[in-house]
Amino acid sequence: AQSVTQLGSHVSVSEGALVLLRCNYSSSVPPYLFWYVQYPNQGLQLLLKYTSAATLVKGINGFEAEFKKSETSFHLTKPSAHMSDAAEYFCAVSTTLDGSSNTGKLIFGQGTTLQVKP
Amino acid sequence: ETGVTQTPRHLVMGMTNKKSLKCEQHLGHNAMYWYKQSAKKPLELMFVYNFKEQTENNSVPSRFSPECPNSSHLFLHLHTLQPEDSALYLCASTKRSGGRAVDEQYFGPGTRLTVT
């Protein structure tokens, strides 16, 4: 079975500072991992995804994430926070029953609210 | 219209009402999902439809009744809801293919439901 844990329900950074949102996963097979962002009163939007190609994945809005198998982590980073980055961020893992086919389902973490201070 | 649309965006209903939420995807996808998002709780998967067939019902109470008439439309029929059903209901879609290949899910903006 697969699962994902986001460390820290709230993260606060100053504008221009580094953003680091943590995600750890559990999976007995190579995982497919996603980061989504949700702005107030909107649905979830894909930021980036890891599907076993390059371990450093670049996404939209200057975000990137690095897959580290040894640490079972997929942390999201951005070098310099903007006020517009304030939102809720979700890490998700694709599930598989047998390791050779996907179930079409995603398991989401609890979410991390990013606050950006002027 | 592009992407995934949901109507209405906001809905207030009494516990004895019957209402329906609508989702439409314009992406040529073949799988659709209903999620419930409550404050301070993880996203909860409610139903999954693949090629119009329901493949998952995550122990959702029968007062929620999904309908998928074709691969582009998904409905959630609501009746005799409880105040704890107040939440943001999100629809998503994806293109399922065989093997481990995974495409991301695309989400609609959600319907904010308040049960009074």
Coordinates of N, CA, C and O in Angstrom, one line a residue, chain B:
Chain B
E1 N -15.9 26.4 -23.1 CA -15.5 26.0 -21.8 C -14.3 25.1 -22.0 O -14.2 24.3 -22.9
T2 N -13.3 25.2 -21.1 CA -12.2 24.3 -21.2 C -12.0 23.7 -19.8 O -12.5 24.1 -18.8
G3 N -11.2 22.5 -19.8 CA -10.9 21.9 -18.6 C -12.1 21.2 -17.9 O -12.9 20.6 -18.6
V4 N -12.1 21.3 -16.6 CA -13.2 20.7 -15.8 C -14.1 21.8 -15.2 O -13.5 22.7 -14.5
T5 N -15.3 21.7 -15.5 CA -16.2 22.7 -14.9 C -17.2 22.1 -13.9 O -17.6 20.9 -14.1
Q6 N -17.6 22.9 -13.0 CA -18.6 22.4 -12.0 C -19.7 23.4 -11.7 O -19.4 24.6 -11.6
T7 N -20.9 22.9 -11.6 CA -22.0 23.8 -11.3 C -22.9 23.2 -10.3 O -23.1 21.9 -10.3
P8 N -23.5 23.9 -9.4 CA -23.2 25.3 -9.1 C -21.9 25.5 -8.4 O -21.4 24.5 -7.9
R9 N -21.4 26.7 -8.2 CA -20.2 26.9 -7.5 C -20.5 27.0 -6.0 O -19.7 26.7 -5.1
H10 N -21.7 27.4 -5.6 CA -22.2 27.5 -4.3 C -23.6 27.0 -4.2 O -24.4 27.2 -5.0
L11 N -23.9 26.3 -3.1 CA -25.2 25.7 -2.9 C -25.5 25.7 -1.4 O -24.7 25.1 -0.6
V12 N -26.7 26.2 -1.1 CA -27.2 26.1 0.3 C -28.4 25.3 0.3 O -29.3 25.6 -0.5
M13 N -28.5 24.3 1.1 CA -29.7 23.5 1.0 C -30.1 23.0 2.4 O -29.2 22.8 3.3
G14 N -31.4 22.8 2.6 CA -31.9 22.3 3.9 C -31.8 20.8 3.9 O -31.5 20.1 2.9
M15 N -31.9 20.2 5.0 CA -31.7 18.8 5.2 C -32.7 17.9 4.5 O -32.5 16.8 4.2
T16 N -33.9 18.5 4.1 CA -34.9 17.7 3.4 C -34.9 18.0 1.9 O -35.7 17.4 1.2
N17 N -34.0 18.8 1.5 CA -34.0 19.1 0.0 C -33.4 18.0 -0.8 O -32.6 17.2 -0.2
K18 N -33.6 18.1 -2.1 CA -32.9 17.2 -3.0 C -32.2 18.2 -4.1 O -32.9 19.0 -4.6
K19 N -31.0 18.0 -4.3 CA -30.2 18.8 -5.2 C -29.2 17.9 -6.0 O -28.9 16.8 -5.5
S20 N -28.7 18.5 -7.0 CA -27.6 17.7 -7.8 C -26.5 18.6 -8.1 O -26.6 19.8 -8.4
L21 N -25.3 18.1 -8.0 CA -24.1 18.8 -8.5 C -23.7 18.2 -9.8 O -23.8 17.0 -10.1
K22 N -23.2 19.1 -10.7 CA -22.8 18.7 -12.0 C -21.3 18.9 -12.3 O -20.8 19.9 -11.9
C23 N -20.7 18.0 -13.0 CA -19.3 18.2 -13.4 C -19.2 17.8 -14.9 O -19.8 16.8 -15.3
E24 N -18.5 18.6 -15.6 CA -18.3 18.3 -17.0 C -16.8 18.5 -17.4 O -16.2 19.5 -16.9
Q25 N -16.2 17.5 -18.1 CA -14.8 17.7 -18.5 C -14.8 17.7 -20.0 O -15.4 17.0 -20.7
H26 N -13.9 18.6 -20.5 CA -13.7 18.9 -21.9 C -12.4 18.5 -22.4 O -11.8 19.1 -23.3
L27 N -11.8 17.5 -21.8 CA -10.4 17.1 -22.0 C -10.3 15.7 -22.7 O -9.2 15.2 -22.9
G28 N -11.4 15.1 -23.0 CA -11.3 13.8 -23.6 C -10.9 12.7 -22.7 O -10.4 11.6 -23.1
H29 N -11.0 12.9 -21.4 CA -10.6 11.9 -20.4 C -11.6 10.8 -20.3 O -12.8 10.9 -20.7
N30 N -11.2 9.7 -19.6 CA -12.1 8.5 -19.5 C -12.3 8.1 -18.1 O -12.9 7.0 -17.8
A31 N -11.8 8.8 -17.1 CA -12.1 8.5 -15.7 C -12.5 9.8 -15.0 O -11.9 10.8 -15.3
M32 N -13.4 9.7 -14.1 CA -13.9 10.9 -13.3 C -14.0 10.5 -11.9 O -14.3 9.3 -11.5
Y33 N -13.9 11.5 -11.0 CA -13.8 11.3 -9.6 C -14.6 12.4 -8.8 O -14.7 13.5 -9.3
W34 N -15.2 12.0 -7.7 CA -15.8 12.9 -6.7 C -14.9 12.9 -5.5 O -14.7 11.8 -4.9
Y35 N -14.5 14.0 -5.0 CA -13.8 14.2 -3.7 C -14.6 15.1 -2.8 O -15.3 16.0 -3.2
K36 N -14.5 14.9 -1.5 CA -15.0 15.8 -0.5 C -13.8 16.4 0.3 O -12.9 15.7 0.7
Q37 N -13.9 17.7 0.4 CA -12.8 18.4 1.1 C -13.5 19.2 2.2 O -14.1 20.2 2.0
S38 N -13.2 18.7 3.4 CA -13.7 19.4 4.6 C -12.6 20.2 5.3 O -11.4 19.8 5.1
A39 N -12.9 21.1 6.1 CA -11.9 21.9 6.8 C -11.1 21.0 7.7 O -11.6 20.2 8.4
K40 N -9.8 21.2 7.6 CA -8.8 20.6 8.5 C -8.9 19.0 8.4 O -8.5 18.3 9.3
K41 N -9.3 18.5 7.2 CA -9.3 17.1 7.0 C -8.7 16.8 5.6 O -8.8 17.6 4.7
P42 N -8.0 15.7 5.4 CA -7.5 15.4 4.1 C -8.6 15.2 3.1 O -9.7 14.9 3.4
L43 N -8.2 15.4 1.8 CA -9.1 15.2 0.7 C -9.6 13.7 0.8 O -8.8 12.8 0.9
E44 N -10.9 13.6 0.7 CA -11.5 12.2 0.8 C -12.1 11.8 -0.6 O -12.9 12.5 -1.1
L45 N -11.6 10.7 -1.1 CA -12.1 10.2 -2.4 C -13.5 9.5 -2.1 O -13.6 8.7 -1.2
M46 N -14.5 9.9 -2.9 CA -15.8 9.4 -2.7 C -16.1 8.3 -3.7 O -16.5 7.2 -3.3
F47 N -16.0 8.7 -5.0 CA -16.4 7.8 -6.0 C -15.4 7.9 -7.2 O -14.9 8.9 -7.4
V48 N -15.3 6.7 -7.9 CA -14.4 6.7 -9.1 C -15.3 6.0 -10.2 O -15.9 5.0 -10.0
Y49 N -15.2 6.7 -11.4 CA -15.8 6.1 -12.6 C -14.8 5.9 -13.6 O -14.0 6.9 -13.9
N50 N -14.7 4.7 -14.2 CA -13.8 4.4 -15.3 C -14.7 4.0 -16.5 O -15.4 3.1 -16.4
F51 N -14.5 4.7 -17.6 CA -15.3 4.4 -18.8 C -16.8 4.3 -18.4 O -17.5 3.4 -18.9
K52 N -17.3 5.2 -17.6 CA -18.7 5.4 -17.2 C -19.1 4.3 -16.2 O -20.2 4.3 -15.7
E53 N -18.2 3.4 -15.8 CA -18.6 2.4 -14.8 C -18.0 2.8 -13.5 O -16.8 3.1 -13.3
Q54 N -18.8 2.6 -12.4 CA -18.4 3.0 -11.1 C -17.4 1.8 -10.6 O -17.8 0.7 -10.6
T55 N -16.2 2.2 -10.3 CA -15.3 1.2 -9.8 C -14.9 1.4 -8.4 O -14.2 0.6 -7.8
E56 N -15.4 2.4 -7.7 CA -15.0 2.7 -6.4 C -16.1 3.4 -5.7 O -16.7 4.4 -6.2
N57 N -16.5 3.0 -4.5 CA -17.4 3.7 -3.6 C -16.8 3.6 -2.2 O -16.8 2.5 -1.6
N58 N -16.2 4.7 -1.7 CA -15.5 4.6 -0.5 C -16.4 4.7 0.7 O -16.2 5.7 1.5
S59 N -17.3 3.8 0.8 CA -18.2 3.7 2.0 C -18.9 5.0 2.2 O -19.1 5.5 3.3
V60 N -19.4 5.6 1.1 CA -20.1 6.8 1.1 C -21.5 6.6 1.5 O -22.2 5.7 0.9
P61 N -22.1 7.4 2.4 CA -23.5 7.2 2.7 C -24.5 7.3 1.5 O -24.2 8.0 0.6
S62 N -25.6 6.5 1.6 CA -26.5 6.4 0.4 C -27.2 7.8 0.1 O -27.8 7.9 -0.9
R63 N -27.1 8.7 1.0 CA -27.7 10.0 0.7 C -26.9 10.8 -0.4 O -27.3 11.8 -0.9
F64 N -25.7 10.2 -0.8 CA -25.0 10.7 -1.9 C -25.1 9.6 -3.0 O -24.7 8.5 -2.8
S65 N -25.6 10.1 -4.2 CA -25.8 9.1 -5.2 C -25.2 9.6 -6.5 O -25.6 10.6 -7.1
P66 N -24.1 9.0 -7.0 CA -23.4 9.5 -8.2 C -24.1 8.9 -9.5 O -24.8 7.9 -9.5
E67 N -23.9 9.6 -10.6 CA -24.4 9.2 -11.9 C -23.4 9.7 -12.9 O -22.9 10.8 -12.9
C68 N -23.1 8.8 -13.8 CA -22.1 9.1 -14.9 C -22.7 8.6 -16.2 O -22.5 7.5 -16.7
P69 N -23.5 9.5 -16.9 CA -24.2 9.1 -18.1 C -23.3 8.9 -19.3 O -23.6 8.1 -20.2
N70 N -22.1 9.6 -19.3 CA -21.1 9.4 -20.4 C -19.8 9.8 -19.8 O -19.7 10.3 -18.7
S71 N -18.8 9.6 -20.6 CA -17.4 9.9 -20.1 C -17.1 11.4 -19.8 O -16.1 11.7 -19.3
S72 N -18.0 12.3 -20.3 CA -17.7 13.7 -20.1 C -18.5 14.3 -18.9 O -18.2 15.4 -18.5
H73 N -19.5 13.6 -18.4 CA -20.4 14.2 -17.4 C -20.5 13.3 -16.2 O -20.5 12.1 -16.3
L74 N -20.5 14.0 -15.0 CA -20.6 13.3 -13.8 C -21.5 14.1 -12.9 O -21.4 15.3 -12.8
F75 N -22.4 13.4 -12.2 CA -23.4 14.1 -11.3 C -23.2 13.5 -9.9 O -22.8 12.4 -9.7
L76 N -23.6 14.3 -8.9 CA -23.7 13.9 -7.6 C -25.1 14.3 -7.0 O -25.3 15.5 -6.8
H77 N -26.0 13.4 -6.9 CA -27.3 13.6 -6.4 C -27.3 13.6 -4.9 O -26.8 12.7 -4.3
L78 N -27.9 14.6 -4.3 CA -27.9 14.8 -2.9 C -29.3 14.8 -2.3 O -30.2 15.4 -2.9
H79 N -29.6 14.0 -1.2 CA -30.9 14.1 -0.6 C -30.8 13.8 0.9 O -29.9 12.9 1.3
T80 N -31.6 14.5 1.7 CA -31.6 14.3 3.1 C -30.2 14.4 3.7 O -29.8 13.5 4.5
L81 N -29.5 15.4 3.4 CA -28.1 15.6 3.9 C -28.1 16.0 5.3 O -29.1 16.5 5.9
Q82 N -26.9 15.9 6.0 CA -26.7 16.3 7.3 C -25.8 17.5 7.4 O -25.0 17.7 6.4
P83 N -25.8 18.3 8.4 CA -25.0 19.5 8.5 C -23.5 19.1 8.3 O -22.7 19.9 7.7
E84 N -23.1 17.9 8.8 CA -21.7 17.6 8.7 C -21.3 17.3 7.2 O -20.1 17.0 6.9
D85 N -22.2 17.3 6.3 CA -21.9 17.1 4.9 C -21.5 18.4 4.2 O -21.1 18.4 3.1
S86 N -21.6 19.5 5.0 CA -21.1 20.8 4.4 C -19.7 20.7 4.1 O -18.9 20.3 5.0
A87 N -19.3 21.0 2.9 CA -17.9 20.9 2.5 C -17.7 21.4 1.1 O -18.7 21.8 0.5
L88 N -16.5 21.4 0.6 CA -16.2 21.6 -0.8 C -16.2 20.3 -1.5 O -15.4 19.4 -1.1
Y89 N -17.0 20.2 -2.6 CA -17.0 18.9 -3.3 C -16.3 19.2 -4.7 O -16.7 20.0 -5.4
L90 N -15.3 18.4 -4.9 CA -14.4 18.6 -6.0 C -14.6 17.4 -7.0 O -14.7 16.3 -6.6
C91 N -14.6 17.8 -8.2 CA -14.7 16.8 -9.3 C -13.3 16.8 -10.0 O -12.6 17.8 -10.1
A92 N -12.9 15.6 -10.4 CA -11.6 15.5 -11.2 C -11.7 14.5 -12.3 O -12.6 13.7 -12.3
S93 N -10.8 14.6 -13.3 CA -10.8 13.7 -14.4 C -9.4 13.4 -14.8 O -8.5 14.1 -14.5
T94 N -9.2 12.2 -15.4 CA -7.9 11.8 -15.9 C -8.1 10.9 -17.1 O -9.2 10.4 -17.3
K95 N -7.0 10.7 -17.8 CA -7.0 9.7 -18.9 C -6.3 8.5 -18.4 O -5.1 8.5 -18.2
R96 N -7.1 7.4 -18.2 CA -6.5 6.1 -17.8 C -5.9 5.4 -19.0 O -6.5 5.3 -20.1
S97 N -4.7 4.8 -18.8 CA -4.1 4.0 -19.8 C -3.6 2.7 -19.0 O -3.6 2.7 -17.8
G98 N -3.2 1.7 -19.8 CA -2.8 0.5 -19.1 C -1.4 0.6 -18.5 O -0.7 1.6 -18.6
G99 N -1.1 -0.3 -17.7 CA 0.2 -0.4 -17.0 C 0.3 0.6 -15.9 O -0.7 1.1 -15.4
R100 N 1.6 0.9 -15.6 CA 1.8 1.9 -14.5 C 1.7 3.3 -14.9 O 1.9 4.2 -14.1
A101 N 1.6 3.5 -16.2 CA 1.6 4.9 -16.7 C 0.5 5.7 -16.0 O -0.6 5.3 -15.9
V102 N 0.8 6.9 -15.5 CA -0.1 7.7 -14.7 C -0.2 9.1 -15.2 O 0.9 9.7 -15.4
D103 N -1.3 9.5 -15.6 CA -1.5 10.9 -15.9 C -2.1 11.6 -14.7 O -2.9 11.0 -13.9
E104 N -1.8 12.9 -14.6 CA -2.3 13.6 -13.4 C -3.8 13.8 -13.5 O -4.4 13.7 -14.6
Q105 N -4.4 14.0 -12.4 CA -5.9 14.4 -12.3 C -6.0 15.9 -12.5 O -5.3 16.6 -11.9
Y106 N -7.1 16.2 -13.2 CA -7.4 17.6 -13.4 C -8.7 17.9 -12.6 O -9.6 17.2 -12.7
F107 N -8.6 19.0 -11.8 CA -9.7 19.3 -10.9 C -10.6 20.4 -11.4 O -10.1 21.4 -12.0
G108 N -11.8 20.4 -11.1 CA -12.7 21.5 -11.2 C -12.6 22.4 -10.1 O -11.9 22.1 -9.1
P109 N -13.3 23.6 -10.1 CA -13.2 24.6 -9.0 C -13.9 24.2 -7.8 O -13.7 24.8 -6.7
G110 N -14.8 23.2 -7.9 CA -15.5 22.8 -6.7 C -16.9 23.4 -6.5 O -17.2 24.5 -7.1
T111 N -17.7 22.8 -5.8 CA -19.0 23.3 -5.3 C -18.9 23.4 -3.8 O -18.7 22.4 -3.1
R112 N -19.1 24.6 -3.3 CA -19.2 24.9 -1.8 C -20.6 24.6 -1.4 O -21.5 25.4 -1.7
L113 N -20.8 23.5 -0.6 CA -22.1 23.1 -0.2 C -22.2 23.4 1.3 O -21.4 23.1 2.1
T114 N -23.3 24.0 1.6 CA -23.7 24.3 3.0 C -25.1 23.7 3.3 O -26.0 24.0 2.6
V115 N -25.1 22.8 4.3 CA -26.4 22.2 4.7 C -26.9 22.8 6.0 O -26.2 22.8 7.0
T116 N -28.1 23.4 5.9 CA -28.6 24.1 7.1 C -29.7 23.3 7.7 O -30.3 22.3 7.1

